[in-house]
Short mmCIF file of C-alpha atoms in Angstrom, two decimals:
data_model
loop_
_atom_site.label_atom_id
_atom_site.label_comp_id
_atom_site.label_asym_id
_atom_site.label_seq_id
_atom_site.Cartn_x
_atom_site.Cartn_y
_atom_site.Cartn_z
CA UNK H 1 -0.02 -0.02 -0.06
CA UNK H 2 2.68 2.54 0.81
CA UNK H 3 6.21 2.31 -0.46
CA UNK H 4 8.03 5.02 1.14
CA UNK H 5 11.21 2.97 2.32
CA UNK H 6 14.28 4.33 0.46
CA UNK H 7 18.00 3.24 0.35
CA UNK H 8 21.14 5.02 0.65
CA UNK H 9 21.51 5.37 -3.23
CA UNK H 10 17.81 6.52 -3.64
CA UNK H 11 18.56 9.19 -1.00
CA UNK H 12 22.01 10.38 -2.82
CA UNK H 13 20.28 10.65 -6.06
CA UNK H 14 17.71 13.21 -4.55
CA UNK H 15 20.62 15.67 -3.94
CA UNK H 16 21.62 18.47 -6.26
CA UNK H 17 23.96 21.43 -5.80
CA UNK H 18 22.39 24.71 -5.09
CA UNK H 19 19.79 22.68 -3.09
CA UNK H 20 17.75 24.25 -0.14
CA UNK H 21 17.86 21.94 2.69
CA UNK H 22 15.96 22.10 6.12
CA UNK H 23 17.65 20.24 8.97
CA UNK H 24 15.63 19.21 11.95
CA UNK H 25 17.38 19.46 15.29
CA UNK H 26 18.71 21.28 18.38
CA UNK H 27 22.34 21.37 18.99
CA UNK H 28 22.47 17.70 17.46
CA UNK H 29 19.39 16.44 19.36
CA UNK H 30 16.96 14.88 17.03
CA UNK H 31 19.24 15.28 13.86
CA UNK H 32 19.07 12.73 10.91
CA UNK H 33 22.85 11.87 11.18
CA UNK H 34 22.80 9.19 8.65
CA UNK H 35 21.37 11.62 6.01
CA UNK H 36 23.87 13.92 6.71
CA UNK H 37 26.43 11.27 6.21
CA UNK H 38 25.19 10.66 2.71
CA UNK H 39 25.00 14.42 1.87
CA UNK H 40 28.83 14.60 2.92
CA UNK H 41 29.61 11.57 0.60
CA UNK H 42 27.81 12.94 -2.16
CA UNK H 43 29.73 16.12 -2.35
CA UNK H 44 26.60 18.09 -3.36
CA UNK H 45 27.70 21.88 -2.93
CA UNK H 46 26.54 25.31 -2.73
CA UNK H 47 23.68 24.50 -0.33
CA UNK H 48 21.45 26.51 1.48
CA UNK H 49 20.86 25.09 4.81
CA UNK H 50 17.85 26.23 7.31
CA UNK H 51 18.38 24.73 10.77
CA UNK H 52 18.00 26.06 14.44
CA UNK H 53 22.05 26.12 15.26
CA UNK H 54 24.94 25.13 13.23
CA UNK H 55 25.34 22.47 16.12
CA UNK H 56 28.94 21.52 16.80
CA UNK H 57 31.52 20.59 14.01
CA UNK H 58 31.70 16.97 14.61
CA UNK H 59 27.72 16.62 15.24
CA UNK H 60 24.29 17.12 13.31
CA UNK H 61 24.04 19.85 10.71
CA UNK H 62 27.53 21.44 11.92
CA UNK H 63 29.23 18.58 10.02
CA UNK H 64 27.73 20.01 6.57
CA UNK H 65 29.16 23.32 7.68
CA UNK H 66 32.48 21.84 8.49
CA UNK H 67 32.61 19.81 4.78
CA UNK H 68 32.19 23.20 3.32
CA UNK H 69 29.21 22.03 1.12
CA UNK H 70 27.05 25.15 2.45
CA UNK H 71 27.31 28.27 0.73
CA UNK H 72 24.30 29.88 3.16
CA UNK H 73 23.04 29.24 6.23
CA UNK H 74 19.55 30.59 7.77
CA UNK H 75 19.73 29.83 11.49
CA UNK H 76 19.27 31.53 15.03
CA UNK H 77 22.53 30.54 16.87
CA UNK H 78 26.27 29.67 15.44
CA UNK H 79 28.04 30.19 18.86
CA UNK H 80 28.73 26.56 19.26
CA UNK H 81 30.47 26.01 15.81
CA UNK H 82 33.56 27.90 15.53
CA UNK H 83 33.94 26.64 11.64
CA UNK H 84 30.54 28.88 11.21
CA UNK H 85 31.91 32.10 12.43
CA UNK H 86 35.18 31.37 10.66
CA UNK H 87 34.00 30.73 7.22
CA UNK H 88 31.57 33.97 7.88
CA UNK H 89 34.52 36.20 8.26
CA UNK H 90 36.29 34.69 5.42
CA UNK H 91 33.27 35.52 3.44
CA UNK H 92 32.92 31.81 1.93
CA UNK H 93 29.45 31.31 4.11
CA UNK H 94 26.68 33.63 4.29
CA UNK H 95 24.82 33.67 7.40
CA UNK H 96 21.28 35.03 7.94
CA UNK H 97 20.51 34.99 11.99
CA UNK H 98 17.12 34.82 12.62
CA UNK H 99 15.45 35.08 16.58
CA UNK H 100 14.60 31.51 17.21
CA UNK H 101 10.95 31.96 17.62
CA UNK H 102 10.70 33.77 14.14
CA UNK H 103 12.61 31.07 12.58
CA UNK H 104 10.34 28.47 13.51
CA UNK H 105 7.33 30.62 12.66
CA UNK H 106 8.70 31.37 9.16
CA UNK H 107 8.69 27.43 8.67
CA UNK H 108 5.60 26.92 10.21
CA UNK H 109 3.81 29.58 8.19
CA UNK H 110 5.19 28.47 4.70
CA UNK H 111 3.91 24.74 5.82
CA UNK H 112 0.41 26.20 6.65
CA UNK H 113 -0.19 28.09 3.63
CA UNK H 114 0.18 31.56 5.10
CA UNK H 115 1.69 34.77 3.48
CA UNK H 116 3.81 35.45 6.72
CA UNK H 117 3.65 36.32 10.31
CA UNK H 118 3.36 39.33 12.55
CA UNK H 119 6.10 39.19 15.44
CA UNK H 120 6.90 41.80 17.91
CA UNK H 121 10.42 39.99 18.06
CA UNK H 122 13.23 42.52 16.90
CA UNK H 123 11.12 45.64 16.76
CA UNK H 124 13.91 48.16 17.64
CA UNK H 125 16.98 45.88 16.86
CA UNK H 126 18.92 45.29 13.68
CA UNK H 127 16.39 42.43 12.94
CA UNK H 128 13.77 44.77 11.80
CA UNK H 129 16.01 46.40 9.02
CA UNK H 130 14.62 46.23 5.51
CA UNK H 131 11.46 44.63 7.09
CA UNK H 132 7.59 45.92 6.83
CA UNK H 133 6.40 47.27 9.90
CA UNK H 134 2.93 46.77 10.71
CA UNK H 135 0.87 48.17 13.56
CA UNK H 136 -1.99 46.49 15.06
CA UNK H 137 -3.99 47.75 17.98
CA UNK H 138 -1.28 50.20 18.89
CA UNK H 139 1.73 47.34 18.73
CA UNK H 140 4.20 47.35 16.11
CA UNK H 141 5.08 44.07 14.49
CA UNK H 142 7.59 42.88 11.92
CA UNK H 143 6.37 41.28 8.87
CA UNK H 144 8.34 38.03 8.77
CA UNK H 145 7.89 35.97 5.56
CA UNK H 146 7.76 32.35 4.82
CA UNK H 147 10.62 30.10 4.55
CA UNK H 148 10.66 26.99 2.35
CA UNK H 149 12.88 24.59 0.95
CA UNK H 150 13.45 22.17 -1.69
CA UNK H 151 14.44 18.97 0.84
CA UNK H 152 13.64 18.55 4.39
CA UNK H 153 15.47 16.16 6.10
CA UNK H 154 14.07 15.21 9.86
CA UNK H 155 14.69 12.76 12.33
CA UNK H 156 11.79 10.50 13.89
CA UNK H 157 11.68 8.15 16.63
CA UNK H 158 9.17 5.61 15.91
CA UNK H 159 7.83 5.72 12.42
CA UNK H 160 5.34 3.48 10.78
CA UNK H 161 5.53 2.22 7.21
CA UNK H 162 2.88 4.79 6.10
CA UNK H 163 5.13 7.53 7.36
CA UNK H 164 3.33 8.62 10.69
CA UNK H 165 5.94 9.99 13.16
CA UNK H 166 6.49 10.00 16.78
CA UNK H 167 9.55 11.98 18.26
CA UNK H 168 10.99 10.98 21.65
CA UNK H 169 11.62 13.56 24.31
CA UNK H 170 13.47 17.04 22.97
CA UNK H 171 14.22 15.17 19.54
CA UNK H 172 10.89 16.95 18.42
CA UNK H 173 12.13 20.45 18.12
CA UNK H 174 12.01 21.68 14.65
CA UNK H 175 11.25 18.66 13.06
CA UNK H 176 7.46 18.67 12.94
CA UNK H 177 7.39 22.01 11.39
CA UNK H 178 9.81 21.20 8.56
CA UNK H 179 8.10 18.31 7.65
CA UNK H 180 5.44 20.91 6.36
CA UNK H 181 7.37 23.27 4.47
CA UNK H 182 9.10 20.97 1.58
CA UNK H 183 7.97 19.20 -1.13
CA UNK H 184 10.37 16.05 -0.33
CA UNK H 185 10.30 15.32 3.37
CA UNK H 186 12.80 12.52 4.23
CA UNK H 187 12.45 11.12 7.88
CA UNK H 188 15.47 9.02 9.17
CA UNK H 189 13.77 6.71 11.43
CA UNK H 190 15.39 5.21 14.57
CA UNK H 191 12.95 2.63 14.51
CA UNK H 192 10.34 1.73 11.62
CA UNK H 193 7.51 -0.29 12.68
CA UNK H 194 4.41 -1.87 10.86
CA UNK H 195 1.27 0.12 10.03
CA UNK H 196 -1.20 -0.02 13.16
CA UNK H 197 1.69 -0.14 15.71
CA UNK H 198 1.37 3.59 16.39
CA UNK H 199 -1.75 4.74 18.45
CA UNK H 200 -3.33 7.28 16.17
CA UNK H 201 -3.57 9.63 19.30
CA UNK H 202 0.03 9.74 19.69
CA UNK H 203 1.13 10.59 16.04
CA UNK H 204 2.87 13.94 15.76
CA UNK H 205 3.60 14.21 12.13
CA UNK H 206 0.83 12.77 9.83
CA UNK H 207 1.77 10.34 7.10
CA UNK H 208 0.96 12.20 4.02
CA UNK H 209 3.58 14.82 4.74
CA UNK H 210 6.55 12.41 4.96
CA UNK H 211 7.33 11.47 1.07
CA UNK H 212 10.32 8.99 1.97
CA UNK H 213 11.42 7.01 5.20
CA UNK H 214 15.13 5.97 5.49
CA UNK H 215 15.86 3.67 8.55
CA UNK H 216 18.97 5.06 10.54
CA UNK H 217 22.14 3.26 10.60
CA UNK H 218 23.13 4.79 13.94
CA UNK H 219 23.02 2.61 17.09
CA UNK X 1 33.69 45.24 45.52
CA UNK X 2 33.51 41.65 45.77
CA UNK X 3 36.27 40.22 43.93
CA UNK X 4 35.73 36.44 44.01
CA UNK X 5 33.51 36.01 40.85
CA UNK X 6 32.18 32.72 42.11
CA UNK X 7 31.07 34.31 44.97
CA UNK X 8 29.26 37.08 43.38
CA UNK X 9 27.50 34.80 40.94
CA UNK X 10 25.95 32.81 43.93
CA UNK X 11 24.82 36.17 45.43
CA UNK X 12 23.06 36.89 42.42
CA UNK X 13 21.62 33.37 41.66
CA UNK X 14 20.36 33.28 45.45
CA UNK X 15 18.65 36.60 45.20
CA UNK X 16 16.70 36.18 41.95
CA UNK X 17 15.67 32.50 43.41
CA UNK X 18 13.70 34.32 46.04
CA UNK X 19 11.73 36.27 43.14
CA UNK X 20 9.36 33.31 42.35
CA UNK X 21 5.92 32.31 43.65
CA UNK X 22 4.74 28.75 43.69
CA UNK X 23 3.99 27.00 40.50
CA UNK X 24 5.19 29.81 38.18
CA UNK X 25 6.52 28.99 34.62
CA UNK X 26 10.12 30.09 34.62
CA UNK X 27 12.59 30.07 31.71
CA UNK X 28 16.44 30.26 32.88
CA UNK X 29 18.92 31.17 30.20
CA UNK X 30 22.37 29.49 29.91
CA UNK X 31 25.37 30.36 32.28
CA UNK X 32 24.81 32.33 35.21
CA UNK X 33 20.84 32.18 35.08
CA UNK X 34 20.95 28.35 35.17
CA UNK X 35 22.63 28.50 38.81
CA UNK X 36 19.23 30.25 39.96
CA UNK X 37 17.79 26.61 40.09
CA UNK X 38 19.92 25.57 42.54
CA UNK X 39 18.61 28.13 45.03
CA UNK X 40 14.97 27.96 44.85
CA UNK X 41 13.50 28.19 48.42
CA UNK X 42 12.06 25.01 50.07
CA UNK X 43 8.61 25.17 49.61
CA UNK X 44 8.29 26.98 46.42
CA UNK X 45 7.66 24.88 43.29
CA UNK X 46 9.00 26.70 40.13
CA UNK X 47 8.11 25.17 36.79
CA UNK X 48 11.17 25.29 34.55
CA UNK X 49 10.71 25.71 30.42
CA UNK X 50 13.65 24.84 28.20
CA UNK X 51 12.66 26.43 25.04
CA UNK X 52 14.13 23.53 23.02
CA UNK X 53 10.75 21.70 24.12
CA UNK X 54 10.31 20.81 27.63
CA UNK X 55 7.97 22.20 30.59
CA UNK X 56 8.83 20.72 33.85
CA UNK X 57 12.69 20.51 33.56
CA UNK X 58 14.49 18.39 36.48
CA UNK X 59 17.95 18.41 37.34
CA UNK X 60 20.88 16.57 35.61
CA UNK X 61 20.54 12.67 35.79
CA UNK X 62 22.29 10.49 37.84
CA UNK X 63 25.37 9.04 36.59
CA UNK X 64 24.23 5.90 34.61
CA UNK X 65 20.35 7.18 34.01
CA UNK X 66 21.59 9.77 31.12
CA UNK X 67 19.43 9.89 28.15
CA UNK X 68 20.71 11.47 24.98
CA UNK X 69 16.92 12.49 24.01
CA UNK X 70 16.44 14.45 26.96
CA UNK X 71 18.54 17.81 26.36
CA UNK X 72 18.26 21.46 27.40
CA UNK X 73 18.63 24.41 25.37
CA UNK X 74 22.40 24.29 25.89
CA UNK X 75 22.54 20.78 25.06
CA UNK X 76 23.09 19.55 28.61
CA UNK X 77 21.57 16.12 29.41
CA UNK X 78 18.87 16.89 31.90
CA UNK X 79 15.72 15.07 33.25
CA UNK X 80 12.11 15.82 32.94
CA UNK X 81 9.59 15.76 36.26
CA UNK X 82 6.84 13.36 36.55
CA UNK X 83 4.35 16.34 35.72
CA UNK X 84 6.44 17.43 32.49
CA UNK X 85 5.74 17.23 29.17
CA UNK X 86 7.52 17.77 25.43
CA UNK X 87 6.52 19.86 22.54
CA UNK X 88 7.74 21.30 19.53
CA UNK X 89 9.69 24.37 18.97
CA UNK X 90 6.40 26.44 17.46
CA UNK X 91 4.67 25.68 20.52
CA UNK X 92 7.56 26.56 22.74
CA UNK X 93 7.85 29.88 21.31
CA UNK X 94 4.15 30.38 21.33
CA UNK X 95 4.29 29.85 25.08
CA UNK X 96 7.17 32.31 25.39
CA UNK X 97 5.90 35.14 23.05
CA UNK X 98 2.51 34.52 23.90
CA UNK X 99 2.95 35.91 27.60
CA UNK X 100 2.55 32.44 29.37
CA UNK X 101 6.20 32.40 30.80
CA UNK X 102 6.18 34.52 34.07
CA UNK X 103 9.87 34.95 34.46
CA UNK X 104 12.94 34.93 32.16
CA UNK X 105 16.41 35.21 33.69
CA UNK X 106 18.96 36.00 31.23
CA UNK X 107 22.70 37.49 31.37
CA UNK X 108 23.77 40.58 29.60
CA UNK X 109 26.87 42.34 27.92
CA UNK X 110 25.07 45.56 28.54
CA UNK X 111 21.83 46.48 30.12
CA UNK X 112 20.77 50.53 30.16
CA UNK X 113 18.62 52.79 32.30
CA UNK X 114 15.68 52.65 29.92
CA UNK X 115 15.33 48.77 30.01
CA UNK X 116 17.28 47.92 26.98
CA UNK X 117 19.42 44.89 26.69
CA UNK X 118 22.43 44.00 24.64
CA UNK X 119 23.25 40.30 24.83
CA UNK X 120 23.85 38.34 21.64
CA UNK X 121 26.60 40.07 19.48
CA UNK X 122 29.99 42.02 19.74
CA UNK X 123 30.46 43.02 16.12
CA UNK X 124 33.77 42.08 14.85
CA UNK X 125 34.51 39.93 17.65
CA UNK X 126 31.88 37.38 18.87
CA UNK X 127 28.82 36.60 16.92
CA UNK X 128 27.07 33.63 18.54
CA UNK X 129 23.32 34.64 17.43
CA UNK X 130 20.55 35.76 19.56
CA UNK X 131 19.01 32.13 19.67
CA UNK X 132 15.77 32.34 21.69
CA UNK X 133 16.88 35.56 23.67
CA UNK X 134 14.81 38.17 21.61
CA UNK X 135 11.69 36.28 21.88
CA UNK X 136 12.00 35.66 25.52
CA UNK X 137 12.75 39.25 26.69
CA UNK X 138 9.85 40.32 24.22
CA UNK X 139 7.50 37.59 25.52
CA UNK X 140 7.87 36.77 29.23
CA UNK X 141 5.85 38.62 31.52
CA UNK X 142 9.04 39.65 33.75
CA UNK X 143 12.42 39.94 32.74
CA UNK X 144 15.26 39.75 35.00
CA UNK X 145 18.82 40.36 34.02
CA UNK X 146 21.39 38.60 35.93
CA UNK X 147 24.89 40.43 35.68
CA UNK X 148 28.06 40.86 37.37
CA UNK X 149 28.09 44.68 38.41
CA UNK X 150 31.19 45.32 36.14
CA UNK X 151 33.29 43.54 33.58
CA UNK X 152 37.23 43.96 33.64
CA UNK X 153 36.40 47.13 35.99
CA UNK X 154 33.93 48.68 33.49
CA UNK X 155 30.43 49.19 34.48
CA UNK X 156 27.72 46.89 32.68
CA UNK X 157 24.89 48.92 33.66
CA UNK X 158 24.70 51.96 31.22
CA UNK X 159 22.86 54.85 30.20
CA UNK X 160 22.39 53.50 27.12
CA UNK X 161 23.60 50.25 25.26
CA UNK X 162 26.25 51.02 22.88
CA UNK X 163 26.19 47.29 21.37
CA UNK X 164 23.42 46.12 19.18
CA UNK X 165 20.17 45.56 21.16
CA UNK X 166 18.54 41.94 21.92
CA UNK X 167 15.39 44.41 22.62
CA UNK X 168 14.74 47.79 23.48
CA UNK X 169 12.45 48.77 26.73
CA UNK X 170 12.08 45.27 28.02
CA UNK X 171 13.98 44.83 31.38
CA UNK X 172 12.03 44.84 34.55
CA UNK X 173 14.74 44.12 36.92
CA UNK X 174 18.46 44.00 37.40
CA UNK X 175 20.25 42.00 39.95
CA UNK X 176 24.02 42.41 40.39
CA UNK X 177 26.12 41.07 43.28
CA UNK X 178 25.96 44.88 44.61
CA UNK X 179 22.20 45.46 44.55
CA UNK X 180 18.79 45.17 42.88
CA UNK X 181 17.31 47.65 40.37
CA UNK X 182 13.99 48.13 39.12
CA UNK X 183 13.33 49.71 35.75
CA UNK X 184 10.37 52.21 36.40
CA UNK X 185 8.77 54.71 34.03
CA UNK X 186 10.46 57.47 35.96
CA UNK X 187 14.09 55.85 35.24
CA UNK X 188 16.39 53.22 37.01
CA UNK X 189 15.68 52.74 40.62
CA UNK X 190 17.99 51.06 43.31
CA UNK X 191 15.38 49.04 45.50
CA UNK X 192 17.76 46.46 47.50
CA UNK X 193 21.88 46.87 48.21
CA UNK X 194 24.24 44.21 49.36
CA UNK X 195 24.90 44.64 53.03
CA UNK X 196 28.81 44.70 52.53
CA UNK X 197 28.11 47.29 49.77
CA UNK X 198 27.31 51.10 49.73
CA UNK X 199 25.17 53.45 47.46
CA UNK X 200 28.52 55.41 47.08
CA UNK X 201 30.49 51.95 45.76
CA UNK X 202 27.36 51.42 43.51
CA UNK X 203 27.32 55.00 42.05
CA UNK X 204 31.33 54.68 41.23
CA UNK X 205 30.62 51.48 39.50
CA UNK X 206 27.44 52.33 37.38
CA UNK X 207 27.41 54.45 34.36
CA UNK X 208 23.32 54.66 34.47
CA UNK X 209 21.72 57.53 36.49
CA UNK X 210 19.45 56.10 39.01
CA UNK X 211 17.46 57.25 41.94
CA UNK X 212 17.82 55.45 45.61
CA UNK X 213 14.66 53.96 46.44
CA UNK X 214 13.23 55.36 49.70
CA UNK X 215 12.29 52.22 50.65
CA UNK X 216 15.96 50.87 50.06
CA UNK X 217 16.25 47.34 51.76
CA UNK X 218 19.06 45.04 52.36
CA UNK X 219 19.46 42.43 49.75
CA UNK X 220 18.32 39.15 51.08
CA UNK X 221 20.69 36.20 49.89
#
C-alpha cells in the first residue's frame, strides 16, 4: 500500500547542487545523522541550510558546515560551531541570523499556507532592517516571510511504514514544522514499525507529509 | 567590590531565586541564570521551561541514567519531572511570546537605564547569534537580568546600550552582586543593596543614572 522506504542510493540521487535543505535538530539532538553522512559522501555543494543552530563541528548539521558544502545558512545560533564563524569571516559562508521563535514561525507559516507572520520580536533592533512594520491595535510588529525548502530531512523516533511519526523527548524541536515546509520530506527513522503499531492519538507528524522513510544506521 | 566572581554569581543567583512564587513558569538562560535553579527556596515549586521543548525540566541525571534524547537548550543532559511534558519549537515559542512564561532570567553584555538589553553580538569579535533571547525578553511577563556589576572594571549598567540590542525597553529588574534595580517609567531605581556594599560604591561602578528608593532594603540572600 505504501512504498516509502528508501536506500542510501535513492537518497543520494535526490541531492543536487544549490539545493535549499531544512535540517531538523537542536544542537544535534533530533538530527538525521545518517542522511547527513550521505550528503557529505555525495559532495553536493553550494547548499542553503535552514536549521535552528549550526550545532558542533562534529555533530548534526554542523558537519555540513565543516565539510564546506554550504554557501548559506539561515539559523538562530552559530556560537557552538567555530567553523561557521570562521567561514562567515572568510566570506565563504553567508549567515542569516534569525531569532529562534521567528525562524520556527517562518517555517511553520510556509507549511501552513500563510503569507507570513507578524511578530513583536526584533522591533527596535537590527532584525527589523529592511522589513515591513505593521501596527495592530497600537502595537508594532515585523512582517516575517515564509521559509520553504526543496528538501527537508528530519529525525523520527518511531515511524510506521505509512510515514506517521512519533518523536521521543526533546528530539521533536523543529522536525514536525520542517515536515510541512518542503515538497520532499525524508524522515530518518530510529525504528520503523508496521502500520497500526502507533496509536493514532500519538502521531505527531501525519503520514502524507512524509514522502520517504530512511532507516537510521546509527546505534 | 566583591572580587570573588564565583561568590558574586552565587549572590546574584540566590537573590533571583527568592523572586518566584509557587508554580510559576520560568525560563532560565544558559550560564549564570542556570545557577538560579540551585537556590529555589524550600516550599516553592518553580516550573522550568527549556525552549528546545520541555516544561517541567528537572536536574541533571544521576550517573548511569543519562538519556541523550533529553537535553536542555544548552545541549546539557537533563531530566524531566513526573508532571513535565515535551513539545515542538513552535509551541515552545508560542508559550514564550504569548505571555505564558512568568519570568525569564538572562545574562547581559550591557543593560541600560531605559530597560534595553544587549546580549547577542559584539560586532567584529563575537557573533554567537540571538538564539531564543530576543523572543524571551519580548514575550515573558517579567524580564530579570542577572549580571556581574562590572566587567574588567567597566560598568555594565549603562545610560544607553552601545552594542546592538536584543530588545528595547523590556527589562523589569537588574540583579548584580551589589544590589537590585527596578526599571520604572521614571527611570532606574536602586531598591536593594548588598549589606557589604554602599550607595557610593554602586554609584562609582554604574554608568546609568538611578534614584535610590525611599524604601531601600538590604538584599536578602
